[in-house]
CSV table of C-alpha atoms in Angstrom, one decimal:
chain,number,residue,atom,x,y,z
A,1,MET,CA,122.2,18.7,141.4
A,2,GLY,CA,118.4,20.0,141.0
A,3,GLY,CA,119.7,23.4,140.8
A,4,PRO,CA,118.4,25.8,136.9
A,5,VAL,CA,121.4,25.0,133.6
A,6,VAL,CA,122.5,27.7,132.8
A,7,GLN,CA,124.0,27.0,129.0
A,8,GLN,CA,127.3,28.9,128.0
A,9,PRO,CA,127.2,31.0,124.9
A,10,ASN,CA,129.4,29.3,122.3
A,11,ALA,CA,131.7,31.1,120.5
A,12,SER,CA,131.4,29.2,116.5
A,13,ALA,CA,127.6,30.0,116.7
A,14,PRO,CA,126.9,33.5,115.5
A,15,VAL,CA,125.1,35.7,118.0
A,16,GLN,CA,120.9,36.3,117.3
A,17,PRO,CA,120.0,40.1,118.1
A,18,GLU,CA,118.1,41.2,120.7
A,19,PRO,CA,114.2,40.9,119.3
A,20,ALA,CA,113.3,45.2,120.4
A,21,ALA,CA,116.0,45.9,118.0
A,22,ALA,CA,116.7,49.7,117.2
A,23,ALA,CA,115.1,50.3,113.9
A,24,PRO,CA,117.3,50.5,111.2
A,25,PRO,CA,119.5,53.9,110.2
A,26,ASP,CA,116.7,53.8,106.6
A,27,THR,CA,113.7,53.8,108.5
A,28,PRO,CA,112.0,57.6,109.3
A,29,PRO,CA,113.0,58.5,112.5
A,30,HIS,CA,109.3,60.5,114.0
A,31,SER,CA,107.5,56.9,111.3
A,32,THR,CA,103.8,57.1,113.7
A,33,GLY,CA,102.2,54.3,111.8
A,34,PRO,CA,102.5,51.2,109.0
A,35,PHE,CA,101.9,53.5,106.5
A,36,PRO,CA,105.3,55.1,104.3
A,37,GLU,CA,106.0,58.6,104.7
A,38,ASP,CA,104.8,60.1,101.4
A,39,PRO,CA,108.4,60.8,99.5
A,40,GLY,CA,105.9,64.5,97.8
A,41,ARG,CA,103.7,64.8,100.2
A,42,ASP,CA,106.0,67.7,101.8
A,43,ALA,CA,105.8,69.6,98.5
A,44,TYR,CA,102.1,69.2,98.3
A,45,VAL,CA,101.6,70.4,102.1
A,46,SER,CA,104.3,73.2,101.0
A,47,ARG,CA,101.7,74.4,97.8
A,48,GLU,CA,98.6,74.4,99.8
A,49,THR,CA,100.6,76.6,102.8
A,50,SER,CA,101.8,79.1,100.6
A,51,SER,CA,98.4,79.6,99.2
A,52,ARG,CA,96.9,79.7,102.4
A,53,GLU,CA,99.5,82.8,103.4
A,54,GLU,CA,97.9,84.3,100.5
A,55,ASP,CA,94.8,83.9,100.4
A,56,ASP,CA,94.1,85.4,104.9
A,57,PRO,CA,97.7,87.9,105.1
A,58,PRO,CA,98.1,89.2,108.5
A,59,LEU,CA,95.6,91.4,110.2
A,60,ALA,CA,98.3,94.1,110.1
A,61,MET,CA,98.1,94.7,105.9
A,62,GLU,CA,94.1,93.2,106.5
A,63,ALA,CA,93.8,96.7,108.1
A,64,MET,CA,95.7,98.8,106.5
A,65,ARG,CA,93.7,98.0,103.4
A,66,ALA,CA,90.3,98.7,105.5
A,67,VAL,CA,92.0,102.4,106.4
A,68,GLN,CA,93.1,102.2,102.5
A,69,ILE,CA,89.8,101.2,100.9
A,70,LEU,CA,87.1,103.3,103.7
A,71,ASN,CA,89.7,106.3,103.5
A,72,PRO,CA,88.2,108.0,107.2
A,73,SER,CA,89.2,111.0,106.7
A,74,GLY,CA,87.3,112.2,103.3
A,75,GLU,CA,90.1,113.2,101.1
A,76,VAL,CA,89.7,113.1,97.2
A,77,THR,CA,92.7,110.0,96.8
A,78,MET,CA,91.0,109.3,93.5
A,79,PRO,CA,91.5,111.8,91.1
A,80,ARG,CA,88.4,113.5,89.5
A,81,PRO,CA,87.7,113.6,85.1
A,82,THR,CA,86.5,117.1,84.0
A,83,ARG,CA,82.8,116.4,82.6
A,84,THR,CA,80.8,113.7,83.9
A,85,ARG,CA,81.6,110.6,82.7
A,86,ILE,CA,78.7,108.3,82.3
A,87,MET,CA,78.8,104.3,81.6
A,88,CYS,CA,76.7,101.5,80.6
A,89,VAL,CA,77.5,98.3,83.0
A,90,ALA,CA,76.4,95.8,79.8
A,91,ASN,CA,76.7,91.7,78.8
A,92,GLN,CA,73.5,90.7,77.6
A,93,LYS,CA,74.3,87.5,79.5
A,94,GLY,CA,73.4,86.3,83.3
A,95,GLY,CA,75.5,86.2,86.2
A,96,VAL,CA,79.2,88.0,84.8
A,97,GLY,CA,78.6,90.1,87.8
A,98,LYS,CA,77.7,93.4,86.7
A,99,THR,CA,75.3,94.8,89.3
A,100,THR,CA,77.9,94.1,92.2
A,101,THR,CA,81.1,95.9,89.2
A,102,THR,CA,78.1,98.3,88.8
A,103,VAL,CA,77.7,98.5,93.1
A,104,ASN,CA,81.4,98.5,94.2
A,105,LEU,CA,83.1,100.7,91.3
A,106,ALA,CA,80.5,103.3,92.1
A,107,VAL,CA,81.1,103.3,96.2
A,108,ALA,CA,84.8,102.6,96.0
A,109,LEU,CA,84.4,106.3,93.9
A,110,ALA,CA,82.3,108.0,96.3
A,111,LEU,CA,84.1,106.6,99.2
A,112,HIS,CA,87.5,108.6,97.5
A,113,GLY,CA,86.1,111.5,96.5
A,114,ASN,CA,83.7,112.1,93.4
A,115,ARG,CA,80.3,112.0,92.6
A,116,VAL,CA,77.9,108.9,92.2
A,117,LEU,CA,74.4,108.2,91.0
A,118,VAL,CA,73.4,105.3,90.4
A,119,VAL,CA,70.8,104.1,87.5
A,120,ASP,CA,69.1,101.2,88.7
A,121,LEU,CA,67.8,100.0,85.0
A,122,ASP,CA,67.1,96.0,86.0
A,123,PRO,CA,63.1,94.5,86.9
A,124,GLN,CA,65.3,93.0,89.7
A,125,GLY,CA,66.2,95.8,91.2
A,126,ASN,CA,69.7,94.2,92.2
A,127,ALA,CA,71.8,97.3,92.4
A,128,SER,CA,69.6,98.9,95.2
A,129,THR,CA,69.1,96.4,97.6
A,130,GLY,CA,72.5,96.3,97.0
A,131,LEU,CA,73.6,99.6,98.2
A,132,ASN,CA,70.2,99.2,101.1
A,133,VAL,CA,67.8,101.7,98.7
A,134,PRO,CA,64.6,101.1,99.7
A,135,HIS,CA,62.4,100.2,96.4
A,136,HIS,CA,58.9,98.2,96.8
A,137,ALA,CA,55.9,98.6,95.7
A,138,GLY,CA,54.8,102.5,95.5
A,139,ILE,CA,58.5,104.3,95.9
A,140,PRO,CA,59.6,105.8,93.2
A,141,ASP,CA,62.3,104.9,91.4
A,142,VAL,CA,63.1,105.1,87.3
A,143,TYR,CA,60.2,103.7,86.3
A,144,ASP,CA,59.0,106.5,86.4
A,145,CYS,CA,61.2,108.9,84.7
A,146,LEU,CA,60.9,106.8,81.7
A,147,ILE,CA,57.4,106.4,81.7
A,148,GLU,CA,55.8,109.3,83.3
A,149,ASN,CA,58.6,111.8,82.5
A,150,VAL,CA,59.2,112.5,86.5
A,151,PRO,CA,62.4,114.9,87.3
A,152,LEU,CA,65.0,112.2,88.1
A,153,ALA,CA,66.3,114.6,91.5
A,154,GLU,CA,62.4,113.7,92.6
A,155,VAL,CA,63.5,109.9,92.2
A,156,ALA,CA,67.0,109.2,93.0
A,157,GLN,CA,67.7,109.3,97.1
A,158,ALA,CA,70.4,109.3,99.0
A,159,VAL,CA,72.5,105.8,100.3
A,160,GLU,CA,73.2,105.7,103.2
A,161,GLY,CA,76.9,105.7,105.2
A,162,ILE,CA,77.6,106.4,101.9
A,163,PRO,CA,78.5,110.8,100.9
A,164,ASN,CA,78.3,111.6,97.1
A,165,LEU,CA,76.5,108.4,96.9
A,166,TRP,CA,73.3,108.5,95.1
A,167,CYS,CA,70.5,105.3,93.9
A,168,VAL,CA,67.4,105.4,91.5
A,169,PRO,CA,65.4,102.5,92.3
A,170,ALA,CA,64.4,100.0,89.8
A,171,THR,CA,61.2,98.0,92.1
A,172,ILE,CA,58.9,96.0,89.9
A,173,ASP,CA,56.8,98.2,87.9
A,174,LEU,CA,59.5,98.9,86.2
A,175,ALA,CA,59.3,94.5,84.1
A,176,GLY,CA,56.4,95.9,82.2
A,177,ALA,CA,58.1,99.3,80.7
A,178,GLU,CA,60.6,97.3,77.3
A,179,ILE,CA,56.3,97.0,76.1
A,180,GLU,CA,55.0,100.3,76.7
A,181,LEU,CA,57.5,102.2,75.4
A,182,VAL,CA,57.2,100.6,72.5
A,183,SER,CA,54.8,103.6,71.5
A,184,VAL,CA,56.3,106.5,73.4
A,185,VAL,CA,57.6,109.0,71.8
A,186,ALA,CA,62.0,109.0,70.9
A,187,ARG,CA,62.0,105.8,72.8
A,188,GLU,CA,65.5,104.8,73.0
A,189,SER,CA,66.4,108.5,74.3
A,190,ARG,CA,64.2,108.9,77.3
A,191,LEU,CA,66.5,107.7,80.4
A,192,GLY,CA,68.7,109.8,78.4
A,193,ARG,CA,66.8,112.6,78.4
A,194,ALA,CA,66.5,112.5,82.2
A,195,ILE,CA,69.8,112.6,83.2
A,196,ASN,CA,71.4,115.4,81.3
A,197,ALA,CA,67.6,117.4,83.2
A,198,TYR,CA,68.9,116.4,86.9
A,199,PRO,CA,70.0,119.8,87.7
A,200,GLY,CA,73.1,118.0,90.0
A,201,GLN,CA,77.0,118.3,88.3
A,202,PHE,CA,78.1,114.6,89.4
A,203,ASP,CA,81.7,112.8,88.4
A,204,TYR,CA,79.9,109.4,87.8
A,205,VAL,CA,76.7,108.5,86.7
A,206,PHE,CA,76.5,104.3,86.7
A,207,ILE,CA,73.9,102.8,84.7
A,208,ASP,CA,73.1,98.2,85.7
A,209,CYS,CA,71.4,97.4,82.9
A,210,PRO,CA,69.0,94.0,83.4
A,211,PRO,CA,71.0,90.9,81.8
A,212,SER,CA,68.9,91.7,78.3
A,213,LEU,CA,69.2,93.6,74.6
A,214,GLY,CA,66.6,94.9,75.3
A,215,LEU,CA,64.6,98.8,75.5
A,216,LEU,CA,66.4,99.4,78.6
A,217,THR,CA,69.4,97.9,77.9
A,218,VAL,CA,69.4,100.5,74.2
A,219,ASN,CA,67.8,103.9,76.7
A,220,ALA,CA,71.6,102.7,79.0
A,221,LEU,CA,73.0,102.9,75.4
A,222,VAL,CA,71.9,106.1,73.7
A,223,ALA,CA,72.1,107.6,77.6
A,224,ALA,CA,75.5,106.6,77.6
A,225,GLN,CA,79.5,107.4,77.0
A,226,GLU,CA,81.1,104.8,78.4
A,227,VAL,CA,80.5,101.3,78.3
A,228,LEU,CA,81.7,99.0,80.8
A,229,ILE,CA,81.1,95.3,80.3
A,230,PRO,CA,82.9,92.8,82.7
A,231,ILE,CA,84.0,89.3,81.4
A,232,GLN,CA,83.5,85.9,83.1
A,233,CYS,CA,86.2,84.3,83.3
A,234,GLU,CA,84.5,81.0,81.3
A,235,TYR,CA,84.3,80.3,78.0
A,236,TYR,CA,80.4,81.1,77.7
A,237,ALA,CA,81.2,84.1,78.5
A,238,LEU,CA,82.9,84.7,75.5
A,239,GLU,CA,80.3,82.9,72.9
A,240,GLY,CA,77.9,86.2,73.2
A,241,LEU,CA,80.1,88.7,73.8
A,242,ASN,CA,80.6,89.1,69.4
A,243,GLN,CA,76.5,89.7,69.6
A,244,LEU,CA,76.4,92.6,72.1
A,245,ILE,CA,79.9,94.8,70.9
A,246,ASN,CA,77.5,94.5,67.3
A,247,ASN,CA,74.6,96.1,69.3
A,248,ILE,CA,77.5,98.1,70.7
A,249,ASN,CA,77.8,99.1,67.2
A,250,LEU,CA,74.8,99.4,65.6
A,251,VAL,CA,73.6,102.0,68.4
A,252,LYS,CA,76.7,103.7,67.8
A,253,GLN,CA,75.9,104.0,64.2
A,254,HIS,CA,72.7,105.3,64.5
A,255,LEU,CA,71.1,106.8,67.9
A,256,ASN,CA,74.8,107.5,70.4
A,257,PRO,CA,77.7,108.1,67.6
A,258,THR,CA,80.0,108.7,70.8
A,259,LEU,CA,79.2,105.7,71.9
A,260,ASP,CA,82.5,103.4,73.1
A,261,VAL,CA,83.6,100.8,74.6
A,262,SER,CA,86.2,102.6,76.7
A,263,THR,CA,86.6,99.4,80.0
A,264,ILE,CA,86.3,96.0,79.7
A,265,LEU,CA,86.5,93.8,83.6
A,266,LEU,CA,87.6,90.1,84.0
A,267,THR,CA,85.4,89.0,87.2
A,268,MET,CA,84.3,85.7,89.0
A,269,TYR,CA,88.6,84.4,88.2
A,270,ASP,CA,90.5,81.2,89.6
A,271,ARG,CA,93.8,81.2,88.9
A,272,ARG,CA,93.3,76.6,89.7
A,273,THR,CA,92.4,76.4,87.1
A,274,ARG,CA,94.4,76.7,83.2
A,275,LEU,CA,90.8,78.4,81.7
A,276,ALA,CA,91.0,81.4,83.3
A,277,ASP,CA,94.2,81.8,82.3
A,278,ALA,CA,93.5,81.3,78.5
A,279,VAL,CA,90.4,83.3,78.6
A,280,GLU,CA,92.4,86.1,80.8
A,281,GLN,CA,94.8,86.2,77.2
A,282,ASP,CA,91.7,85.8,74.6
A,283,VAL,CA,90.4,89.1,76.2
A,284,ARG,CA,93.4,91.4,76.9
A,285,ASN,CA,94.4,89.8,73.3
A,286,HIS,CA,91.3,91.3,71.7
A,287,PHE,CA,90.7,94.3,73.4
A,288,GLY,CA,94.3,95.4,74.2
A,289,ASP,CA,94.7,98.3,76.4
A,290,LYS,CA,90.8,97.9,77.3
A,291,VAL,CA,91.6,95.3,78.7
A,292,LEU,CA,92.3,96.7,83.1
A,293,GLN,CA,95.0,95.7,84.5
A,294,ALA,CA,92.4,94.8,87.8
A,295,VAL,CA,91.0,91.6,87.7
A,296,ILE,CA,87.7,89.9,90.9
A,297,PRO,CA,89.2,87.3,91.5
A,298,ARG,CA,85.5,84.6,92.6
A,299,ASN,CA,85.2,85.7,96.7
A,300,VAL,CA,82.9,84.8,99.3
A,301,ARG,CA,82.1,88.1,100.5
A,302,VAL,CA,81.5,90.0,97.5
A,303,SER,CA,78.4,87.1,97.4
A,304,GLU,CA,78.1,87.6,101.0
A,305,ALA,CA,77.5,91.6,101.3
A,306,PRO,CA,74.5,91.7,99.4
A,307,SER,CA,72.7,90.2,102.0
A,308,TYR,CA,73.6,92.5,104.2
A,309,GLY,CA,72.1,95.2,101.8
A,310,GLN,CA,76.3,96.6,101.7
A,311,SER,CA,78.7,96.4,98.7
A,312,VAL,CA,81.6,94.3,99.8
A,313,MET,CA,83.6,97.6,100.3
A,314,THR,CA,81.9,98.2,103.9
A,315,TYR,CA,81.4,95.1,104.3
A,316,ASP,CA,84.5,93.2,104.6
A,317,PRO,CA,86.9,96.1,103.4
A,318,GLY,CA,90.4,94.2,104.0
A,319,SER,CA,89.0,91.3,102.2
A,320,ARG,CA,90.8,90.3,98.4
A,321,GLY,CA,87.5,90.9,96.4
A,322,ALA,CA,87.8,94.6,98.0
A,323,THR,CA,90.6,94.9,97.3
A,324,SER,CA,90.3,94.2,93.7
A,325,TYR,CA,87.4,95.9,93.4
A,326,PHE,CA,89.6,99.7,94.9
A,327,GLU,CA,92.4,98.9,92.3
A,328,ALA,CA,89.7,98.6,89.1
A,329,ALA,CA,87.7,101.8,90.8
A,330,GLN,CA,91.3,103.8,91.1
A,331,GLU,CA,92.4,102.3,87.7
A,332,ILE,CA,88.5,104.4,86.2
A,333,ALA,CA,89.5,107.2,87.9
A,334,GLU,CA,93.0,107.7,86.4
A,335,ARG,CA,92.2,106.4,82.7
A,336,GLY,CA,89.7,109.0,83.2
A,337,VAL,CA,92.4,111.9,83.6
A,338,LYS,CA,94.2,111.3,81.8
A,339,ASP,CA,91.8,111.2,78.5
A,340,PRO,CA,89.1,113.5,79.5
A,341,ALA,CA,86.8,112.8,76.8
A,342,GLY,CA,86.2,109.5,79.0
A,343,ARG,CA,87.0,108.0,76.4
A,344,ASN,CA,90.8,105.4,75.6
A,345,ALA,CA,92.6,106.5,72.6
């Protein structure tokens, strides 16, 4: 007969498995490719996820922080000092955040009920740019006060959109002041006399210094009662610190006995590096309570704000940069109330 032959299974022979059999139990049930699952992948992803949650808080939290920082009610929420605190923001190393610190601390204090004056003593005029104050050639500026004895009140400009905040701008003319001051009588105290002669009463005067230890910085140190030193959380920032402290001590010894390094602010802190932690510990061990608890992190919003003629406090008040500067300003204000002389014990 010509039909197909059907073979009967042999009971004594082993049964062969089907080709499309299910995967063994130890195979991952949801594997989508030929590569085995990385046992460390879950831990890595979880670390990144928590970090992203910290960097990008919920919108509700950002909104609450923004309202707190902008203080739309205009109430005095940061205590005002009993006397004018004149603070010189100095560090001969460039790029450590002097101007950024000056602008944002001034705006934070002004938004919360303090009367603040910013003196831009850097020929680059970056503080004037950050506060959106005109400082092109021909604008009366701090140069006129130092060289021509023009009263500071005629040069100061109100900062648009920020109540209680004024700025004395710097133009390119200030670049020649270092040379012209050499032959001027009482050259080291010109700025101090101009500030003392101002008819208005301020709670804070912030002087933004150039990245040098020339006559402009000496004028700022003589005019000030306190020195605020921003320190970048990197190794190079510590190298020139001794030289700065020595110069401050020379000014204190010969020109301004009341001068004191009252405040140290750590800036550009990158929490991902061990170096930042090491620098922070070194600075805190050396300066003790003078170092603010608030630390300024690396933050894109802080860098973007000046290109819009704003501080980060108004550019993105819900950002981490704005929150950090707000906390630093609050700490400075509270210290000023605890020590009426404007200096830490």
